[in-house]
C-alpha cells in the first residue's frame, strides 16, 4: 500500500475521518551509509533512509491539522521538518518502507484529537463506608500486636 516512491496513504482513524494522502512530491528521501556490521556491502551501499516531511507547507493538511501537528510534534520539528530515520534492514527498499510506515504512524498519533477531560466524581456512600470499615479492621489488627505482658 505505502510503496516507496508513491504517495503516503494514511488510513482513516481518530482525527482522520477520511484518511490522509500525502503526495510523494512533499516527501524528501535522503540516503546514506548505515553504521554497524553488515559484511562486504556495508561500506558501499547507501541503505540508511532519512524521510523528511514539512507540515507547514503541505497542501494535503488543513489549518486545524497543521496546528495540531505543530503542537504535538514541536519537540521533533527541526527547521520546520519532521525527520524519520530507518536503518535496521540491510536493503534500502525495506528501510524506505520502514521509514514511511514510521512517518504514517507518527502522523496518525499526532493528528488524533486529545482525550476528553476527566470529570471529577465523588466516591459513593458504600465505598466510603467500606473504606472506613477496612481501616478500622486494620487498626484493630495492628493494635493487637506488640509485646506480650506476663500475666
Tab-separated table of C-alpha atoms in Angstrom:
chain	number	residue	atom	x	y	z
A	1	UNK	CA	0.000	0.000	0.000
A	2	UNK	CA	2.701	2.521	1.016
A	3	UNK	CA	5.273	1.611	-1.600
A	4	UNK	CA	8.452	3.704	-1.673
A	5	UNK	CA	8.178	6.464	-4.249
A	6	UNK	CA	4.352	6.553	-4.138
A	7	UNK	CA	2.060	8.883	-2.231
A	8	UNK	CA	1.946	8.236	1.522
A	9	UNK	CA	-1.535	6.935	2.373
A	10	UNK	CA	-2.715	7.109	5.980
A	11	UNK	CA	-5.859	5.082	6.678
A	12	UNK	CA	-8.911	6.650	8.376
A	13	UNK	CA	-8.841	6.776	12.157
A	14	UNK	CA	-9.312	9.145	15.090
A	15	UNK	CA	-8.782	12.673	13.834
A	16	UNK	CA	-8.634	11.442	10.218
A	17	UNK	CA	-12.225	10.741	9.260
A	18	UNK	CA	-11.482	10.252	5.558
A	19	UNK	CA	-7.831	9.309	5.929
A	20	UNK	CA	-4.965	11.339	4.514
A	21	UNK	CA	-2.864	11.190	1.361
A	22	UNK	CA	0.476	12.993	1.330
A	23	UNK	CA	1.801	13.410	-2.231
A	24	UNK	CA	5.217	11.929	-2.948
A	25	UNK	CA	6.362	15.391	-4.039
A	26	UNK	CA	6.076	16.607	-0.410
A	27	UNK	CA	8.311	13.814	0.924
A	28	UNK	CA	12.084	14.081	0.741
A	29	UNK	CA	14.194	10.931	0.992
A	30	UNK	CA	17.892	11.097	1.751
A	31	UNK	CA	20.167	8.080	1.701
A	32	UNK	CA	23.429	7.420	3.498
A	33	UNK	CA	25.533	4.530	4.701
A	34	UNK	CA	24.278	2.597	7.705
A	35	UNK	CA	26.517	2.145	10.706
A	36	UNK	CA	27.388	-1.143	12.333
A	37	UNK	CA	28.232	-4.582	10.982
A	38	UNK	CA	26.980	-5.713	7.613
A	39	UNK	CA	29.643	-7.614	5.755
A	40	UNK	CA	31.181	-6.641	2.440
A	41	UNK	CA	28.391	-4.316	1.330
A	42	UNK	CA	28.286	-2.114	4.424
A	43	UNK	CA	30.767	0.418	3.096
A	44	UNK	CA	29.361	0.593	-0.429
A	45	UNK	CA	25.561	0.691	-0.156
A	46	UNK	CA	23.529	3.665	0.975
A	47	UNK	CA	20.854	1.690	2.810
A	48	UNK	CA	20.078	4.150	5.632
A	49	UNK	CA	16.999	6.249	4.817
A	50	UNK	CA	16.022	9.625	6.237
A	51	UNK	CA	12.470	10.664	5.327
A	52	UNK	CA	11.631	14.367	5.699
A	53	UNK	CA	8.191	15.984	5.720
A	54	UNK	CA	7.365	19.668	6.168
A	55	UNK	CA	3.835	20.000	7.586
A	56	UNK	CA	3.728	23.823	7.445
A	57	UNK	CA	3.858	23.868	3.642
A	58	UNK	CA	1.850	20.711	2.971
A	59	UNK	CA	-1.194	21.174	0.744
A	60	UNK	CA	-2.701	17.904	1.978
A	61	UNK	CA	-3.289	19.230	5.516
A	62	UNK	CA	-5.932	21.731	6.577
A	63	UNK	CA	-5.272	24.503	9.103
A	64	UNK	CA	-6.590	22.518	12.082
A	65	UNK	CA	-4.411	19.523	11.241
A	66	UNK	CA	-1.379	21.751	10.675
A	67	UNK	CA	-1.874	23.373	14.101
A	68	UNK	CA	-2.406	20.006	15.798
A	69	UNK	CA	0.766	18.614	14.203
A	70	UNK	CA	2.865	21.615	15.160
A	71	UNK	CA	1.701	21.342	18.787
A	72	UNK	CA	2.054	17.560	19.061
A	73	UNK	CA	5.412	17.309	17.288
A	74	UNK	CA	7.005	20.563	18.484
A	75	UNK	CA	9.944	18.697	20.043
A	76	UNK	CA	10.546	16.658	16.850
A	77	UNK	CA	10.444	19.514	14.340
A	78	UNK	CA	13.860	20.622	13.098
A	79	UNK	CA	13.746	23.667	10.814
A	80	UNK	CA	10.021	23.019	10.383
A	81	UNK	CA	10.530	19.441	9.182
A	82	UNK	CA	9.715	16.057	10.671
A	83	UNK	CA	12.582	13.625	10.223
A	84	UNK	CA	12.213	9.831	10.398
A	85	UNK	CA	15.251	7.563	10.063
A	86	UNK	CA	15.322	3.848	9.261
A	87	UNK	CA	18.472	1.758	9.084
A	88	UNK	CA	17.552	-1.573	10.662
A	89	UNK	CA	17.325	-3.512	7.386
A	90	UNK	CA	20.151	-4.325	5.020
A	91	UNK	CA	18.253	-3.275	1.907
A	92	UNK	CA	17.414	0.305	1.047
A	93	UNK	CA	13.946	-0.651	-0.190
A	94	UNK	CA	12.965	-2.221	3.136
A	95	UNK	CA	14.347	0.786	5.028
A	96	UNK	CA	12.314	3.102	2.786
A	97	UNK	CA	9.169	1.129	3.601
A	98	UNK	CA	10.017	1.150	7.315
A	99	UNK	CA	10.564	4.926	7.316
A	100	UNK	CA	7.241	5.514	5.536
A	101	UNK	CA	5.418	3.255	7.995
A	102	UNK	CA	7.000	5.127	10.906
A	103	UNK	CA	6.065	8.512	9.478
A	104	UNK	CA	2.459	7.471	8.856
A	105	UNK	CA	2.145	6.134	12.419
A	106	UNK	CA	3.717	9.297	13.812
A	107	UNK	CA	1.310	11.491	11.860
A	108	UNK	CA	-1.666	9.325	12.833
A	109	UNK	CA	-0.951	9.650	16.562
A	110	UNK	CA	-0.158	13.375	16.296
A	111	UNK	CA	-3.378	14.115	14.404
A	112	UNK	CA	-5.575	12.216	16.858
A	113	UNK	CA	-7.686	14.558	18.980
A	114	UNK	CA	-6.733	14.950	22.632
A	115	UNK	CA	-8.626	12.666	25.040
A	116	UNK	CA	-11.715	14.018	26.759
A	117	UNK	CA	-11.065	15.761	30.064
A	118	UNK	CA	-11.669	13.658	33.145
A	119	UNK	CA	-14.796	14.546	35.062
A	120	UNK	CA	-14.258	14.532	38.806
A	121	UNK	CA	-16.633	12.242	40.683
A	122	UNK	CA	-17.387	11.723	44.363
A	123	UNK	CA	-16.945	8.326	45.982
A	124	UNK	CA	-20.200	6.541	46.725
A	125	UNK	CA	-21.517	6.233	50.287
A	126	UNK	CA	-20.954	2.475	50.132
A	127	UNK	CA	-17.313	2.805	49.087
A	128	UNK	CA	-16.692	5.380	51.839
A	129	UNK	CA	-18.267	3.053	54.427
A	130	UNK	CA	-16.240	0.037	53.210
A	131	UNK	CA	-13.020	2.081	53.297
A	132	UNK	CA	-13.606	3.146	56.903
A	133	UNK	CA	-14.527	-0.412	57.940
A	134	UNK	CA	-11.311	-1.749	56.408
A	135	UNK	CA	-9.296	0.959	58.169
A	136	UNK	CA	-10.935	0.066	61.487
A	137	UNK	CA	-10.314	-3.658	60.947
A	138	UNK	CA	-6.656	-2.999	60.078
A	139	UNK	CA	-6.267	-0.715	63.110
A	140	UNK	CA	-7.672	-3.400	65.432
A	141	UNK	CA	-5.339	-5.991	63.922
A	142	UNK	CA	-2.274	-3.807	64.393
A	143	UNK	CA	-3.204	-2.664	67.868
A	144	UNK	CA	-3.377	-6.319	68.914
A	145	UNK	CA	0.305	-6.709	68.097
A	146	UNK	CA	3.113	-5.721	70.401
A	147	UNK	CA	4.893	-7.021	73.466
A	148	UNK	CA	3.230	-9.759	75.410
A	149	UNK	CA	2.983	-8.886	79.055
A	150	UNK	CA	3.443	-11.672	81.552
A	151	UNK	CA	0.294	-12.398	83.497
